[in-house]
Short mmCIF file of N, CA, C and O in Angstrom, two decimals:
data_model
loop_
_atom_site.label_atom_id
_atom_site.label_comp_id
_atom_site.label_asym_id
_atom_site.label_seq_id
_atom_site.Cartn_x
_atom_site.Cartn_y
_atom_site.Cartn_z
N GLU N 816 0.84 -1.19 0.00
CA GLU N 816 0.00 0.00 0.00
C GLU N 816 0.89 1.25 0.00
O GLU N 816 1.78 1.40 0.83
N VAL N 817 0.60 2.14 -0.94
CA VAL N 817 1.37 3.37 -1.03
C VAL N 817 0.95 4.32 0.09
O VAL N 817 -0.23 4.52 0.34
N GLN N 818 1.95 4.89 0.73
CA GLN N 818 1.69 5.90 1.76
C GLN N 818 2.57 7.11 1.51
O GLN N 818 3.77 6.97 1.26
N LEU N 819 1.96 8.27 1.60
CA LEU N 819 2.70 9.53 1.55
C LEU N 819 2.37 10.27 2.84
O LEU N 819 1.19 10.46 3.16
N VAL N 820 3.40 10.66 3.55
CA VAL N 820 3.20 11.32 4.83
C VAL N 820 3.91 12.66 4.82
O VAL N 820 5.14 12.72 4.73
N GLU N 821 3.11 13.72 4.91
CA GLU N 821 3.68 15.06 4.97
C GLU N 821 3.97 15.46 6.41
O GLU N 821 3.27 15.02 7.34
N SER N 822 4.97 16.30 6.57
CA SER N 822 5.28 16.84 7.89
C SER N 822 5.98 18.18 7.70
O SER N 822 6.39 18.53 6.59
N GLY N 823 6.10 18.91 8.80
CA GLY N 823 6.84 20.16 8.76
C GLY N 823 6.00 21.42 8.75
O GLY N 823 6.53 22.53 8.80
N GLY N 824 4.68 21.27 8.66
CA GLY N 824 3.83 22.45 8.69
C GLY N 824 3.75 23.05 10.07
O GLY N 824 4.27 22.50 11.04
N GLY N 825 3.13 24.22 10.15
CA GLY N 825 2.98 24.88 11.43
C GLY N 825 2.63 26.33 11.27
O GLY N 825 2.28 26.78 10.17
N LEU N 826 2.76 27.06 12.37
CA LEU N 826 2.48 28.50 12.39
C LEU N 826 3.80 29.25 12.25
O LEU N 826 4.72 29.03 13.05
N VAL N 827 3.89 30.09 11.25
CA VAL N 827 5.13 30.79 10.96
C VAL N 827 4.82 32.28 10.74
O VAL N 827 3.78 32.62 10.18
N GLN N 828 5.74 33.12 11.14
CA GLN N 828 5.58 34.56 10.91
C GLN N 828 5.88 34.90 9.46
O GLN N 828 6.73 34.26 8.81
N ALA N 829 5.20 35.91 8.99
CA ALA N 829 5.46 36.39 7.64
C ALA N 829 6.93 36.75 7.49
O ALA N 829 7.53 37.33 8.39
N GLY N 830 7.48 36.36 6.34
CA GLY N 830 8.90 36.62 6.10
C GLY N 830 9.79 35.45 6.47
O GLY N 830 10.97 35.43 6.10
N GLY N 831 9.24 34.51 7.21
CA GLY N 831 10.02 33.36 7.64
C GLY N 831 10.09 32.28 6.58
O GLY N 831 9.60 32.45 5.46
N SER N 832 10.71 31.16 6.96
CA SER N 832 10.88 30.04 6.05
C SER N 832 10.39 28.76 6.70
O SER N 832 10.30 28.68 7.94
N LEU N 833 10.11 27.79 5.86
CA LEU N 833 9.60 26.51 6.34
C LEU N 833 10.05 25.43 5.37
O LEU N 833 10.17 25.68 4.16
N ARG N 834 10.32 24.24 5.89
CA ARG N 834 10.61 23.11 5.02
C ARG N 834 9.63 21.99 5.31
O ARG N 834 9.57 21.49 6.43
N LEU N 835 8.90 21.63 4.29
CA LEU N 835 7.96 20.52 4.39
C LEU N 835 8.63 19.26 3.86
O LEU N 835 9.46 19.32 2.96
N SER N 836 8.22 18.12 4.43
CA SER N 836 8.74 16.83 3.99
C SER N 836 7.59 15.94 3.54
O SER N 836 6.48 16.02 4.10
N CYS N 837 7.88 15.10 2.57
CA CYS N 837 6.93 14.11 2.09
C CYS N 837 7.66 12.77 2.05
O CYS N 837 8.52 12.57 1.19
N ALA N 838 7.35 11.90 2.99
CA ALA N 838 7.99 10.60 3.07
C ALA N 838 7.09 9.56 2.39
O ALA N 838 5.91 9.46 2.72
N ALA N 839 7.67 8.82 1.46
CA ALA N 839 6.90 7.88 0.66
C ALA N 839 7.30 6.44 0.99
O ALA N 839 8.46 6.16 1.30
N SER N 840 6.32 5.56 0.89
CA SER N 840 6.58 4.13 1.07
C SER N 840 5.55 3.33 0.30
O SER N 840 4.48 3.85 -0.05
N GLY N 841 5.90 2.08 0.03
CA GLY N 841 4.93 1.17 -0.57
C GLY N 841 4.78 1.25 -2.07
O GLY N 841 3.86 0.65 -2.64
N PHE N 842 5.67 2.00 -2.73
CA PHE N 842 5.56 2.07 -4.19
C PHE N 842 5.81 0.70 -4.81
O PHE N 842 6.67 -0.06 -4.35
N ARG N 843 5.12 0.45 -5.90
CA ARG N 843 5.31 -0.81 -6.60
C ARG N 843 6.69 -0.86 -7.27
O ARG N 843 7.34 -1.89 -7.30
N TYR N 844 7.08 0.29 -7.81
CA TYR N 844 8.38 0.37 -8.49
C TYR N 844 9.36 1.14 -7.61
O TYR N 844 8.99 1.62 -6.54
N VAL N 845 10.58 1.27 -8.06
CA VAL N 845 11.56 1.99 -7.24
C VAL N 845 11.17 3.46 -7.18
O VAL N 845 10.51 3.99 -8.06
N PHE N 846 11.60 4.09 -6.12
CA PHE N 846 11.21 5.46 -5.83
C PHE N 846 11.49 6.40 -6.98
O PHE N 846 10.65 7.24 -7.32
N ASP N 847 12.62 6.24 -7.63
CA ASP N 847 12.96 7.21 -8.68
C ASP N 847 12.26 6.95 -10.00
O ASP N 847 12.55 7.61 -10.99
N ASP N 848 11.32 6.03 -10.03
CA ASP N 848 10.44 5.85 -11.19
C ASP N 848 9.20 6.72 -11.11
O ASP N 848 8.31 6.60 -11.96
N TYR N 849 9.15 7.59 -10.11
CA TYR N 849 7.96 8.38 -9.88
C TYR N 849 8.25 9.88 -9.96
O TYR N 849 9.41 10.31 -10.00
N ALA N 850 7.19 10.63 -9.98
CA ALA N 850 7.24 12.08 -9.82
C ALA N 850 6.37 12.44 -8.63
O ALA N 850 5.32 11.83 -8.42
N ILE N 851 6.82 13.41 -7.87
CA ILE N 851 6.05 13.85 -6.71
C ILE N 851 5.79 15.34 -6.84
O ILE N 851 6.70 16.13 -7.13
N LYS N 852 4.56 15.70 -6.60
CA LYS N 852 4.12 17.09 -6.73
C LYS N 852 3.54 17.57 -5.41
O LYS N 852 2.85 16.83 -4.72
N TRP N 853 3.83 18.82 -5.11
CA TRP N 853 3.22 19.48 -3.97
C TRP N 853 2.04 20.33 -4.46
O TRP N 853 2.18 21.09 -5.43
N PHE N 854 0.94 20.18 -3.77
CA PHE N 854 -0.24 20.99 -4.00
C PHE N 854 -0.55 21.75 -2.71
O PHE N 854 -0.10 21.37 -1.64
N ARG N 855 -1.34 22.79 -2.85
CA ARG N 855 -1.84 23.45 -1.65
C ARG N 855 -3.29 23.86 -1.88
O ARG N 855 -3.71 24.06 -3.01
N GLN N 856 -4.00 23.95 -0.77
CA GLN N 856 -5.40 24.33 -0.84
C GLN N 856 -5.71 25.28 0.30
O GLN N 856 -5.67 24.90 1.47
N ALA N 857 -5.99 26.51 -0.07
CA ALA N 857 -6.38 27.52 0.91
C ALA N 857 -7.89 27.42 1.17
O ALA N 857 -8.62 26.87 0.34
N PRO N 858 -8.36 27.93 2.29
CA PRO N 858 -9.79 27.86 2.58
C PRO N 858 -10.63 28.50 1.48
O PRO N 858 -10.35 29.62 1.05
N GLY N 859 -11.60 27.75 0.99
CA GLY N 859 -12.50 28.26 -0.03
C GLY N 859 -11.92 28.30 -1.42
O GLY N 859 -12.58 28.78 -2.36
N ALA N 860 -10.71 27.79 -1.59
CA ALA N 860 -10.06 27.84 -2.89
C ALA N 860 -9.88 26.44 -3.46
O ALA N 860 -9.97 25.44 -2.73
N GLU N 861 -9.60 26.38 -4.74
CA GLU N 861 -9.31 25.09 -5.36
C GLU N 861 -7.89 24.66 -5.01
O GLU N 861 -7.04 25.48 -4.71
N ARG N 862 -7.68 23.37 -5.10
CA ARG N 862 -6.34 22.85 -4.88
C ARG N 862 -5.46 23.23 -6.07
O ARG N 862 -5.87 23.05 -7.22
N GLU N 863 -4.29 23.77 -5.80
CA GLU N 863 -3.39 24.18 -6.87
C GLU N 863 -2.04 23.51 -6.72
O GLU N 863 -1.53 23.33 -5.61
N GLY N 864 -1.47 23.14 -7.86
CA GLY N 864 -0.14 22.58 -7.86
C GLY N 864 0.89 23.68 -7.78
O GLY N 864 0.76 24.70 -8.45
N VAL N 865 1.91 23.50 -6.95
CA VAL N 865 2.93 24.53 -6.80
C VAL N 865 4.32 24.09 -7.24
O VAL N 865 5.09 24.89 -7.75
N ALA N 866 4.64 22.82 -7.06
CA ALA N 866 5.98 22.36 -7.45
C ALA N 866 5.95 20.86 -7.65
O ALA N 866 5.23 20.15 -6.94
N CYS N 867 6.76 20.42 -8.59
CA CYS N 867 6.83 18.99 -8.88
C CYS N 867 8.29 18.63 -9.16
O CYS N 867 9.07 19.46 -9.64
N ILE N 868 8.63 17.40 -8.86
CA ILE N 868 9.98 16.94 -9.15
C ILE N 868 9.92 15.56 -9.76
O ILE N 868 9.18 14.68 -9.32
N ARG N 869 10.68 15.41 -10.83
CA ARG N 869 10.81 14.11 -11.48
C ARG N 869 11.97 13.39 -10.80
O ARG N 869 13.11 13.84 -10.86
N LEU N 870 11.70 12.32 -10.13
CA LEU N 870 12.68 11.71 -9.24
C LEU N 870 13.80 11.01 -10.00
O LEU N 870 14.86 10.78 -9.43
N SER N 871 13.59 10.68 -11.25
CA SER N 871 14.64 9.99 -12.01
C SER N 871 15.85 10.88 -12.23
O SER N 871 16.98 10.40 -12.27
N ASP N 872 15.63 12.19 -12.37
CA ASP N 872 16.75 13.09 -12.60
C ASP N 872 16.70 14.35 -11.74
O ASP N 872 17.58 15.21 -11.88
N GLY N 873 15.71 14.45 -10.86
CA GLY N 873 15.63 15.60 -9.97
C GLY N 873 15.19 16.88 -10.63
O GLY N 873 15.31 17.97 -10.06
N ARG N 874 14.65 16.79 -11.85
CA ARG N 874 14.25 18.02 -12.54
C ARG N 874 13.02 18.61 -11.85
O ARG N 874 12.01 17.94 -11.69
N PRO N 875 13.10 19.89 -11.47
CA PRO N 875 11.98 20.53 -10.78
C PRO N 875 11.10 21.33 -11.73
O PRO N 875 11.57 21.81 -12.77
N TYR N 876 9.86 21.49 -11.36
CA TYR N 876 8.92 22.34 -12.07
C TYR N 876 8.18 23.17 -11.03
O TYR N 876 7.81 22.65 -9.98
N TYR N 877 7.95 24.43 -11.35
CA TYR N 877 7.28 25.32 -10.42
C TYR N 877 6.15 26.07 -11.11
O TYR N 877 6.25 26.41 -12.30
N SER N 878 5.11 26.36 -10.33
CA SER N 878 4.09 27.25 -10.87
C SER N 878 4.64 28.67 -10.84
O SER N 878 5.53 29.00 -10.04
N ASP N 879 4.13 29.50 -11.71
CA ASP N 879 4.62 30.88 -11.80
C ASP N 879 4.41 31.64 -10.49
O ASP N 879 5.19 32.52 -10.15
N SER N 880 3.36 31.26 -9.77
CA SER N 880 3.02 32.01 -8.56
C SER N 880 4.02 31.80 -7.43
O SER N 880 4.07 32.61 -6.50
N VAL N 881 4.84 30.75 -7.49
CA VAL N 881 5.76 30.47 -6.39
C VAL N 881 7.22 30.46 -6.82
O VAL N 881 8.12 30.33 -5.98
N LYS N 882 7.44 30.62 -8.10
CA LYS N 882 8.81 30.54 -8.62
C LYS N 882 9.68 31.59 -7.94
O LYS N 882 9.31 32.75 -7.82
N GLY N 883 10.83 31.16 -7.47
CA GLY N 883 11.75 32.05 -6.80
C GLY N 883 11.68 31.98 -5.28
O GLY N 883 12.62 32.36 -4.60
N ARG N 884 10.56 31.51 -4.74
CA ARG N 884 10.43 31.40 -3.28
C ARG N 884 10.33 29.95 -2.81
O ARG N 884 10.62 29.66 -1.66
N PHE N 885 9.90 29.05 -3.68
CA PHE N 885 9.74 27.65 -3.34
C PHE N 885 10.87 26.85 -3.98
O PHE N 885 11.23 27.10 -5.14
N THR N 886 11.38 25.89 -3.24
CA THR N 886 12.40 24.99 -3.78
C THR N 886 12.01 23.56 -3.45
O THR N 886 11.83 23.22 -2.27
N ILE N 887 11.89 22.75 -4.47
CA ILE N 887 11.58 21.33 -4.27
C ILE N 887 12.86 20.54 -4.48
O ILE N 887 13.67 20.84 -5.35
N SER N 888 13.04 19.54 -3.64
CA SER N 888 14.23 18.71 -3.74
C SER N 888 13.89 17.29 -3.28
O SER N 888 12.82 17.05 -2.72
N ASN N 889 14.80 16.38 -3.55
CA ASN N 889 14.54 14.99 -3.20
C ASN N 889 15.76 14.34 -2.61
O ASN N 889 16.89 14.73 -2.90
N ASP N 890 15.51 13.34 -1.79
CA ASP N 890 16.55 12.46 -1.27
C ASP N 890 16.08 11.04 -1.54
O ASP N 890 15.29 10.49 -0.75
N ASN N 891 16.52 10.50 -2.64
CA ASN N 891 16.02 9.18 -3.03
C ASN N 891 16.43 8.08 -2.04
O ASN N 891 15.74 7.08 -1.91
N ALA N 892 17.53 8.27 -1.37
CA ALA N 892 17.96 7.28 -0.39
C ALA N 892 16.99 7.21 0.79
O ALA N 892 16.87 6.16 1.45
N LYS N 893 16.29 8.31 1.05
CA LYS N 893 15.33 8.36 2.15
C LYS N 893 13.88 8.31 1.66
O LYS N 893 12.95 8.45 2.46
N ASN N 894 13.70 8.15 0.35
CA ASN N 894 12.34 8.14 -0.23
C ASN N 894 11.55 9.37 0.23
O ASN N 894 10.37 9.28 0.59
N THR N 895 12.20 10.51 0.17
CA THR N 895 11.59 11.73 0.70
C THR N 895 11.78 12.89 -0.26
O THR N 895 12.85 13.03 -0.89
N VAL N 896 10.75 13.68 -0.36
CA VAL N 896 10.79 14.92 -1.14
C VAL N 896 10.52 16.08 -0.18
O VAL N 896 9.70 15.97 0.73
N TYR N 897 11.22 17.17 -0.43
CA TYR N 897 11.11 18.34 0.43
C TYR N 897 10.57 19.53 -0.35
O TYR N 897 10.76 19.63 -1.57
N LEU N 898 9.93 20.42 0.36
CA LEU N 898 9.51 21.69 -0.23
C LEU N 898 9.91 22.79 0.74
O LEU N 898 9.39 22.87 1.85
N GLU N 899 10.87 23.59 0.31
CA GLU N 899 11.28 24.72 1.14
C GLU N 899 10.56 25.96 0.65
O GLU N 899 10.54 26.24 -0.55
N ILE N 900 9.99 26.69 1.59
CA ILE N 900 9.25 27.91 1.27
C ILE N 900 9.92 29.06 1.98
O ILE N 900 10.06 29.07 3.20
N ASP N 901 10.36 30.03 1.21
CA ASP N 901 11.03 31.20 1.77
C ASP N 901 10.13 32.42 1.68
O ASP N 901 9.21 32.48 0.87
N ASN N 902 10.43 33.40 2.52
CA ASN N 902 9.72 34.66 2.51
C ASN N 902 8.20 34.44 2.52
O ASN N 902 7.47 34.95 1.66
N LEU N 903 7.75 33.68 3.49
CA LEU N 903 6.33 33.33 3.59
C LEU N 903 5.46 34.57 3.73
O LEU N 903 5.84 35.54 4.39
N ASN N 904 4.30 34.50 3.11
CA ASN N 904 3.31 35.57 3.26
C ASN N 904 1.94 34.95 3.49
O ASN N 904 1.78 33.73 3.40
N SER N 905 0.97 35.79 3.77
CA SER N 905 -0.35 35.30 4.16
C SER N 905 -1.00 34.46 3.06
O SER N 905 -1.80 33.56 3.35
N GLU N 906 -0.64 34.71 1.82
CA GLU N 906 -1.23 33.94 0.72
C GLU N 906 -0.70 32.50 0.68
O GLU N 906 -1.24 31.67 -0.06
N ASP N 907 0.33 32.22 1.46
CA ASP N 907 0.84 30.85 1.53
C ASP N 907 0.09 30.01 2.55
O ASP N 907 0.33 28.80 2.65
N THR N 908 -0.79 30.62 3.32
CA THR N 908 -1.58 29.86 4.29
C THR N 908 -2.49 28.88 3.56
O THR N 908 -3.31 29.27 2.73
N ALA N 909 -2.31 27.61 3.87
CA ALA N 909 -3.05 26.55 3.16
C ALA N 909 -2.68 25.21 3.76
O ALA N 909 -1.74 25.11 4.55
N VAL N 910 -3.44 24.20 3.37
CA VAL N 910 -3.02 22.82 3.63
C VAL N 910 -2.18 22.39 2.43
O VAL N 910 -2.59 22.56 1.29
N TYR N 911 -1.01 21.85 2.73
CA TYR N 911 -0.09 21.42 1.68
C TYR N 911 -0.11 19.90 1.60
O TYR N 911 0.03 19.21 2.61
N TYR N 912 -0.30 19.42 0.38
CA TYR N 912 -0.36 17.99 0.11
C TYR N 912 0.76 17.60 -0.84
O TYR N 912 1.10 18.35 -1.75
N CYS N 913 1.28 16.40 -0.66
CA CYS N 913 2.13 15.83 -1.69
C CYS N 913 1.36 14.69 -2.36
O CYS N 913 0.53 14.02 -1.73
N ALA N 914 1.65 14.52 -3.62
CA ALA N 914 0.98 13.49 -4.42
C ALA N 914 2.01 12.87 -5.37
O ALA N 914 2.99 13.53 -5.75
N ALA N 915 1.77 11.64 -5.74
CA ALA N 915 2.73 10.92 -6.57
C ALA N 915 2.06 10.27 -7.77
O ALA N 915 0.88 9.89 -7.72
N LYS N 916 2.82 10.15 -8.83
CA LYS N 916 2.42 9.43 -10.03
C LYS N 916 3.66 8.83 -10.65
O LYS N 916 4.78 9.22 -10.35
N ALA N 917 3.45 7.88 -11.53
CA ALA N 917 4.58 7.24 -12.18
C ALA N 917 5.22 8.20 -13.18
O ALA N 917 4.55 9.03 -13.79
N SER N 918 6.50 8.06 -13.31
CA SER N 918 7.29 8.70 -14.37
C SER N 918 7.41 10.21 -14.26
O SER N 918 8.31 10.72 -13.62
N TYR N 919 6.55 10.92 -14.97
CA TYR N 919 6.74 12.35 -15.18
C TYR N 919 5.74 13.21 -14.44
O TYR N 919 4.65 12.77 -14.12
N CYS N 920 6.13 14.46 -14.22
CA CYS N 920 5.21 15.43 -13.66
C CYS N 920 4.09 15.72 -14.65
O CYS N 920 4.29 15.66 -15.86
N SER N 921 2.94 16.06 -14.11
CA SER N 921 1.78 16.38 -14.93
C SER N 921 1.05 17.57 -14.33
O SER N 921 1.04 17.75 -13.11
N ASP N 922 0.44 18.36 -15.20
CA ASP N 922 -0.37 19.49 -14.73
C ASP N 922 -1.79 19.06 -14.38
O ASP N 922 -2.56 19.85 -13.84
N VAL N 923 -2.14 17.83 -14.67
CA VAL N 923 -3.50 17.35 -14.47
C VAL N 923 -3.60 16.68 -13.11
O VAL N 923 -2.99 15.64 -12.87
N ILE N 924 -4.38 17.29 -12.22
CA ILE N 924 -4.46 16.77 -10.85
C ILE N 924 -4.98 15.35 -10.81
O ILE N 924 -4.56 14.55 -9.96
N ALA N 925 -5.87 15.00 -11.72
CA ALA N 925 -6.45 13.66 -11.73
C ALA N 925 -5.44 12.58 -12.08
O ALA N 925 -5.70 11.39 -11.87
N ASN N 926 -4.28 12.96 -12.58
CA ASN N 926 -3.26 12.00 -12.95
C ASN N 926 -2.46 11.50 -11.75
O ASN N 926 -1.59 10.63 -11.92
N TYR N 927 -2.71 12.06 -10.58
CA TYR N 927 -1.97 11.68 -9.38
C TYR N 927 -2.83 10.73 -8.53
O TYR N 927 -3.75 11.18 -7.86
N PRO N 928 -2.51 9.45 -8.54
CA PRO N 928 -3.35 8.50 -7.80
C PRO N 928 -3.05 8.41 -6.31
O PRO N 928 -3.87 7.91 -5.55
N TYR N 929 -1.88 8.88 -5.93
CA TYR N 929 -1.46 8.70 -4.53
C TYR N 929 -1.33 10.06 -3.86
O TYR N 929 -0.66 10.96 -4.38
N TRP N 930 -1.94 10.16 -2.67
CA TRP N 930 -1.98 11.43 -1.96
C TRP N 930 -1.68 11.24 -0.47
O TRP N 930 -2.02 10.21 0.11
N GLY N 931 -1.04 12.25 0.09
CA GLY N 931 -0.88 12.28 1.53
C GLY N 931 -2.07 12.95 2.19
O GLY N 931 -3.01 13.40 1.52
N GLN N 932 -2.02 13.04 3.51
CA GLN N 932 -3.14 13.57 4.27
C GLN N 932 -3.07 15.09 4.43
O GLN N 932 -4.04 15.72 4.82
N GLY N 933 -1.94 15.68 4.11
CA GLY N 933 -1.79 17.13 4.15
C GLY N 933 -1.18 17.61 5.46
O GLY N 933 -1.28 16.96 6.50
N THR N 934 -0.54 18.76 5.37
CA THR N 934 0.01 19.42 6.55
C THR N 934 -0.35 20.90 6.47
O THR N 934 -0.23 21.52 5.41
N GLN N 935 -0.80 21.45 7.58
CA GLN N 935 -1.28 22.83 7.60
C GLN N 935 -0.12 23.80 7.75
O GLN N 935 0.73 23.64 8.63
N VAL N 936 -0.11 24.82 6.90
CA VAL N 936 0.83 25.93 7.04
C VAL N 936 0.01 27.19 7.26
O VAL N 936 -0.87 27.52 6.46
N THR N 937 0.29 27.88 8.34
CA THR N 937 -0.40 29.12 8.66
C THR N 937 0.63 30.22 8.84
O THR N 937 1.56 30.07 9.64
N VAL N 938 0.46 31.29 8.10
CA VAL N 938 1.39 32.41 8.16
C VAL N 938 0.73 33.56 8.88
O VAL N 938 -0.36 34.01 8.50
N SER N 939 1.36 34.01 9.94
CA SER N 939 0.83 35.14 10.71
C SER N 939 1.57 36.42 10.33
O SER N 939 2.76 36.40 10.05
N SER N 940 0.81 37.51 10.34
CA SER N 940 1.43 38.80 9.97
C SER N 940 1.90 39.56 11.19
O SER N 940 1.60 39.20 12.32
#
């Protein structure tokens, strides 16, 4: 059974930084045969993809709204993907989810069959 477990969320002051982790287990294939994407969902808003990484070569992809402040990285030896968020602002307040799919990153949310339970990030001003 595939499991994705997010951690690292919390209450942070505006301007601060945070690193989220997504620990994966139970994949049918080896970890680097997958892509993992971070999504976030603010209250009353749709879930949006913010960053994705192709684990075979570590190639990152970012949405325009977070480019320059978010950094996605992976540690294949630990089956873990990280999302570092710098210069946090109130618009970053959301539940952050990681999701996985085979092979390549995709912009289509329905293409991600595996999801974590989410971790809350709250930015205070």
